[in-house]
Amino acid sequence: MTTVDPLKALKNFPEGFVWGVATSSFQIEGAAAEDGKGPSIWDTFCRVPGAIADASNGNSACDHYRLWESDLDLIEYLGVDAYRFSVSWPRVRPSGSGAWNEKGLRFYENLVDGLIKRGIKPYLTLNHWDLPDALQQQGGWAHRDTVHHFVEYAQGVMARLGDRVTAVTTHNEPWVMATLGHESGIFAPGIQSRATALQVAHHLLLSHGLALQALRADGVRSKLGIVLNLSPMFPASAAPEDIEKTRYEDGRLLRWYVDPLFRGAYPSDVLARLGEDVPAVAAGDMEAIKTPMDFLGVNYYSRSVISASGSWDTKTGGLDVTDMGWEIYPEGLTELLVRLHSEYKLPPVYITENGAAFKDQVEDGRVHDKQRTDYIARHISAMVEAVKLGVPMAGYMVWSLLDNFEWACGYEKRFGIIHVDYQTQTRTLKDSALWYRGFLHQLKHDKAKAGTVHQVPMIKPQPELMGS
Ligand code: IFM
């Protein structure tokens, strides 16, 4: 089992390195139609027969809309520096444009104030996929008007919260919204068209750049950036067609986003393969997309192995897999970060998501999720390697604080370091949460002696913090 020596690790961390936990609005809040919230594309998508593995929806989720204060107590108990959460656009502006919903804005204002009161830095994401359904009826992200609605939404939210929020992410994982939402159609809004997906990706990037410009013009002082889901890609074999497909997929996942953000251009090898699917780009768009960012967020879970025939059996790789079927490959995190650092001029980088789903069980009030603890520890080690190799790392956040609605998998997959009983809404800290707490505690406070984190004495769960 890989371990992290926190004191050695500490030496390698830049001043002000931020440790956190992450969630998103649709996955935890519930209260889907309460206090004036409008429907999002995910509320609609959940009604499509067969779209969600367990036929569930986000109506109740983790009931965080009501339980937010005790959830913040849990975050405080973990001893993290930061909490990454997202604002539900249809909760604060139900139709996407037009009237604002004061109750929705107040919810996030209370959340932010509650974090600050507990000494936790708010890291706010504006778009973690839950587009107002009213905007989808007008074409959604495929329509250029949505770009301008997003900029207005960003300005409205930040006019209210910008004086208190440490960092703002415009979009979480644009590749997922574009490709899974509009090309394979397995995510909301369930469209299947490569041309639409590429136009959506362009509009997401454009709205990111324009929002940064507008927020800076408004005097917002929070750090501004975007979050990308990235993974290193390997050809399944040395066959030329596998190598060529890998280059294309790498272009679609990584270079399609990172090149415009840092170089102001889409990758020419990908453009050359798109034929009529090349998106419409107006004069000035690429300059706007290249607007300098204060940080880049990277979500890392696994590697990808690409075969031209489309299928690759993870058993061939010989690596352990998570309950999502994703290979556990921490080295890929180091490889990815080092590659980004050598090919692009990076701002400070956060791992904004990293974690794993496993089949957890509550036994006598405990969840012994050794595999998740190991997963997290090994990925922190991999990040430490990247720090040593000069990558400008600024933070690390575990996905996720709570078990939650895992999109098309519904509630069947559990990513939380805190277990959620969806019948009673009881929270139980898993061993991984206690480990993370112990790790952070030792990292920050135990100056006496170095040792592996697995020697940190287990902290007893505190029942009063764990729901009833
Ligand atoms: O749950 C998701 C999250 O919403 C975005 N990144 C990946 C996670 C795990 O699939």
PDB file of N, CA and C in Angstrom, residues 400-443:
ATOM      1  N   SER A 400     -15.846  12.654  -3.135  1.00  0.00           N
ATOM      2  CA  SER A 400     -16.705  13.755  -2.802  1.00  0.00           C
ATOM      3  C   SER A 400     -16.914  13.789  -1.288  1.00  0.00           C
ATOM      4  N   LEU A 401     -17.377  14.924  -0.813  1.00  0.00           N
ATOM      5  CA  LEU A 401     -17.711  15.005   0.613  1.00  0.00           C
ATOM      6  C   LEU A 401     -18.717  13.921   0.984  1.00  0.00           C
ATOM      7  N   LEU A 402     -19.787  13.821   0.207  1.00  0.00           N
ATOM      8  CA  LEU A 402     -20.904  12.911   0.522  1.00  0.00           C
ATOM      9  C   LEU A 402     -21.146  11.929  -0.609  1.00  0.00           C
ATOM     10  N   ASP A 403     -21.638  10.762  -0.309  1.00  0.00           N
ATOM     11  CA  ASP A 403     -22.251   9.946  -1.361  1.00  0.00           C
ATOM     12  C   ASP A 403     -23.332  10.810  -1.993  1.00  0.00           C
ATOM     13  N   ASN A 404     -23.540  10.662  -3.281  1.00  0.00           N
ATOM     14  CA  ASN A 404     -24.526  11.546  -3.910  1.00  0.00           C
ATOM     15  C   ASN A 404     -25.048  10.962  -5.218  1.00  0.00           C
ATOM     16  N   PHE A 405     -25.834  11.765  -5.923  1.00  0.00           N
ATOM     17  CA  PHE A 405     -26.440  11.354  -7.199  1.00  0.00           C
ATOM     18  C   PHE A 405     -25.351  11.318  -8.268  1.00  0.00           C
ATOM     19  N   GLU A 406     -24.954  10.119  -8.658  1.00  0.00           N
ATOM     20  CA  GLU A 406     -23.856   9.986  -9.620  1.00  0.00           C
ATOM     21  C   GLU A 406     -24.425   9.931 -11.049  1.00  0.00           C
ATOM     22  N   TRP A 407     -25.125  10.998 -11.428  1.00  0.00           N
ATOM     23  CA  TRP A 407     -25.589  11.215 -12.802  1.00  0.00           C
ATOM     24  C   TRP A 407     -26.291   9.972 -13.372  1.00  0.00           C
ATOM     25  N   ALA A 408     -25.860   9.484 -14.530  1.00  0.00           N
ATOM     26  CA  ALA A 408     -26.586   8.373 -15.167  1.00  0.00           C
ATOM     27  C   ALA A 408     -26.547   7.092 -14.331  1.00  0.00           C
ATOM     28  N   CYS A 409     -25.662   7.025 -13.337  1.00  0.00           N
ATOM     29  CA  CYS A 409     -25.615   5.840 -12.455  1.00  0.00           C
ATOM     30  C   CYS A 409     -26.565   6.000 -11.269  1.00  0.00           C
ATOM     31  N   GLY A 410     -27.207   7.153 -11.138  1.00  0.00           N
ATOM     32  CA  GLY A 410     -28.110   7.362 -10.010  1.00  0.00           C
ATOM     33  C   GLY A 410     -27.371   7.250  -8.687  1.00  0.00           C
ATOM     34  N   TYR A 411     -28.027   6.594  -7.720  1.00  0.00           N
ATOM     35  CA  TYR A 411     -27.422   6.507  -6.375  1.00  0.00           C
ATOM     36  C   TYR A 411     -26.659   5.196  -6.177  1.00  0.00           C
ATOM     37  N   GLU A 412     -26.482   4.454  -7.280  1.00  0.00           N
ATOM     38  CA  GLU A 412     -25.851   3.133  -7.136  1.00  0.00           C
ATOM     39  C   GLU A 412     -24.357   3.223  -6.858  1.00  0.00           C
ATOM     40  N   LYS A 413     -23.740   4.322  -7.249  1.00  0.00           N
ATOM     41  CA  LYS A 413     -22.290   4.462  -7.066  1.00  0.00           C
ATOM     42  C   LYS A 413     -22.021   5.466  -5.952  1.00  0.00           C
ATOM     43  N   ARG A 414     -21.174   5.049  -5.020  1.00  0.00           N
ATOM     44  CA  ARG A 414     -20.905   5.893  -3.854  1.00  0.00           C
ATOM     45  C   ARG A 414     -19.477   6.426  -3.898  1.00  0.00           C
ATOM     46  N   PHE A 415     -19.343   7.745  -4.059  1.00  0.00           N
ATOM     47  CA  PHE A 415     -18.027   8.398  -4.125  1.00  0.00           C
ATOM     48  C   PHE A 415     -17.673   9.095  -2.802  1.00  0.00           C
ATOM     49  N   GLY A 416     -18.608   9.148  -1.860  1.00  0.00           N
ATOM     50  CA  GLY A 416     -18.394   9.988  -0.679  1.00  0.00           C
ATOM     51  C   GLY A 416     -17.334   9.446   0.266  1.00  0.00           C
ATOM     52  N   ILE A 417     -16.703  10.376   1.019  1.00  0.00           N
ATOM     53  CA  ILE A 417     -15.922   9.930   2.184  1.00  0.00           C
ATOM     54  C   ILE A 417     -16.856   9.949   3.403  1.00  0.00           C
ATOM     55  N   ILE A 418     -18.059  10.444   3.165  1.00  0.00           N
ATOM     56  CA  ILE A 418     -19.111  10.346   4.186  1.00  0.00           C
ATOM     57  C   ILE A 418     -20.276   9.571   3.564  1.00  0.00           C
ATOM     58  N   HIS A 419     -20.691   8.531   4.247  1.00  0.00           N
ATOM     59  CA  HIS A 419     -21.786   7.682   3.768  1.00  0.00           C
ATOM     60  C   HIS A 419     -23.116   8.388   3.998  1.00  0.00           C
ATOM     61  N   VAL A 420     -24.009   8.265   3.031  1.00  0.00           N
ATOM     62  CA  VAL A 420     -25.362   8.825   3.190  1.00  0.00           C
ATOM     63  C   VAL A 420     -26.372   7.690   3.102  1.00  0.00           C
ATOM     64  N   ASP A 421     -27.194   7.571   4.143  1.00  0.00           N
ATOM     65  CA  ASP A 421     -28.344   6.662   4.093  1.00  0.00           C
ATOM     66  C   ASP A 421     -29.488   7.489   3.512  1.00  0.00           C
ATOM     67  N   TYR A 422     -29.879   7.182   2.275  1.00  0.00           N
ATOM     68  CA  TYR A 422     -30.837   8.050   1.586  1.00  0.00           C
ATOM     69  C   TYR A 422     -32.251   7.945   2.168  1.00  0.00           C
ATOM     70  N   GLN A 423     -32.517   6.877   2.941  1.00  0.00           N
ATOM     71  CA  GLN A 423     -33.840   6.770   3.567  1.00  0.00           C
ATOM     72  C   GLN A 423     -33.957   7.723   4.746  1.00  0.00           C
ATOM     73  N   THR A 424     -32.892   7.764   5.567  1.00  0.00           N
ATOM     74  CA  THR A 424     -32.957   8.547   6.808  1.00  0.00           C
ATOM     75  C   THR A 424     -32.138   9.826   6.736  1.00  0.00           C
ATOM     76  N   GLN A 425     -31.332   9.959   5.687  1.00  0.00           N
ATOM     77  CA  GLN A 425     -30.384  11.077   5.539  1.00  0.00           C
ATOM     78  C   GLN A 425     -29.336  11.098   6.655  1.00  0.00           C
ATOM     79  N   THR A 426     -29.084   9.943   7.243  1.00  0.00           N
ATOM     80  CA  THR A 426     -28.006   9.846   8.236  1.00  0.00           C
ATOM     81  C   THR A 426     -26.659   9.889   7.531  1.00  0.00           C
ATOM     82  N   ARG A 427     -25.757  10.678   8.067  1.00  0.00           N
ATOM     83  CA  ARG A 427     -24.383  10.734   7.563  1.00  0.00           C
ATOM     84  C   ARG A 427     -23.485   9.894   8.484  1.00  0.00           C
ATOM     85  N   THR A 428     -22.614   9.092   7.903  1.00  0.00           N
ATOM     86  CA  THR A 428     -21.631   8.325   8.679  1.00  0.00           C
ATOM     87  C   THR A 428     -20.254   8.554   8.077  1.00  0.00           C
ATOM     88  N   LEU A 429     -19.348   9.047   8.886  1.00  0.00           N
ATOM     89  CA  LEU A 429     -17.997   9.249   8.365  1.00  0.00           C
ATOM     90  C   LEU A 429     -17.366   7.899   8.066  1.00  0.00           C
ATOM     91  N   LYS A 430     -16.930   7.719   6.821  1.00  0.00           N
ATOM     92  CA  LYS A 430     -16.238   6.475   6.469  1.00  0.00           C
ATOM     93  C   LYS A 430     -14.803   6.561   7.010  1.00  0.00           C
ATOM     94  N   ASP A 431     -14.127   5.426   7.037  1.00  0.00           N
ATOM     95  CA  ASP A 431     -12.737   5.433   7.502  1.00  0.00           C
ATOM     96  C   ASP A 431     -11.883   6.391   6.664  1.00  0.00           C
ATOM     97  N   SER A 432     -12.214   6.519   5.370  1.00  0.00           N
ATOM     98  CA  SER A 432     -11.424   7.421   4.518  1.00  0.00           C
ATOM     99  C   SER A 432     -11.536   8.873   4.993  1.00  0.00           C
ATOM    100  N   ALA A 433     -12.717   9.246   5.495  1.00  0.00           N
ATOM    101  CA  ALA A 433     -12.904  10.613   6.003  1.00  0.00           C
ATOM    102  C   ALA A 433     -12.047  10.807   7.256  1.00  0.00           C
ATOM    103  N   LEU A 434     -12.043   9.770   8.113  1.00  0.00           N
ATOM    104  CA  LEU A 434     -11.269   9.865   9.346  1.00  0.00           C
ATOM    105  C   LEU A 434      -9.769   9.883   9.029  1.00  0.00           C
ATOM    106  N   TRP A 435      -9.403   9.106   7.997  1.00  0.00           N
ATOM    107  CA  TRP A 435      -8.001   9.104   7.566  1.00  0.00           C
ATOM    108  C   TRP A 435      -7.606  10.483   7.037  1.00  0.00           C
ATOM    109  N   TYR A 436      -8.464  11.058   6.191  1.00  0.00           N
ATOM    110  CA  TYR A 436      -8.157  12.372   5.593  1.00  0.00           C
ATOM    111  C   TYR A 436      -8.019  13.411   6.710  1.00  0.00           C
ATOM    112  N   ARG A 437      -8.914  13.324   7.668  1.00  0.00           N
ATOM    113  CA  ARG A 437      -8.854  14.247   8.803  1.00  0.00           C
ATOM    114  C   ARG A 437      -7.536  14.076   9.556  1.00  0.00           C
ATOM    115  N   GLY A 438      -7.179  12.799   9.811  1.00  0.00           N
ATOM    116  CA  GLY A 438      -5.930  12.524  10.520  1.00  0.00           C
ATOM    117  C   GLY A 438      -4.728  13.002   9.722  1.00  0.00           C
ATOM    118  N   PHE A 439      -4.776  12.771   8.421  1.00  0.00           N
ATOM    119  CA  PHE A 439      -3.679  13.199   7.543  1.00  0.00           C
ATOM    120  C   PHE A 439      -3.503  14.713   7.609  1.00  0.00           C
ATOM    121  N   LEU A 440      -4.602  15.434   7.479  1.00  0.00           N
ATOM    122  CA  LEU A 440      -4.517  16.904   7.487  1.00  0.00           C
ATOM    123  C   LEU A 440      -4.054  17.405   8.845  1.00  0.00           C
ATOM    124  N   HIS A 441      -4.547  16.736   9.875  1.00  0.00           N
ATOM    125  CA  HIS A 441      -4.167  17.135  11.231  1.00  0.00           C
ATOM    126  C   HIS A 441      -2.669  16.962  11.403  1.00  0.00           C
ATOM    127  N   GLN A 442      -2.172  15.809  11.004  1.00  0.00           N
ATOM    128  CA  GLN A 442      -0.749  15.529  11.181  1.00  0.00           C
ATOM    129  C   GLN A 442       0.079  16.449  10.280  1.00  0.00           C
ATOM    130  N   LEU A 443      -0.393  16.646   9.073  1.00  0.00           N
ATOM    131  CA  LEU A 443       0.317  17.495   8.112  1.00  0.00           C
ATOM    132  C   LEU A 443       0.506  18.896   8.672  1.00  0.00           C
TER     133      LEU A 443
END
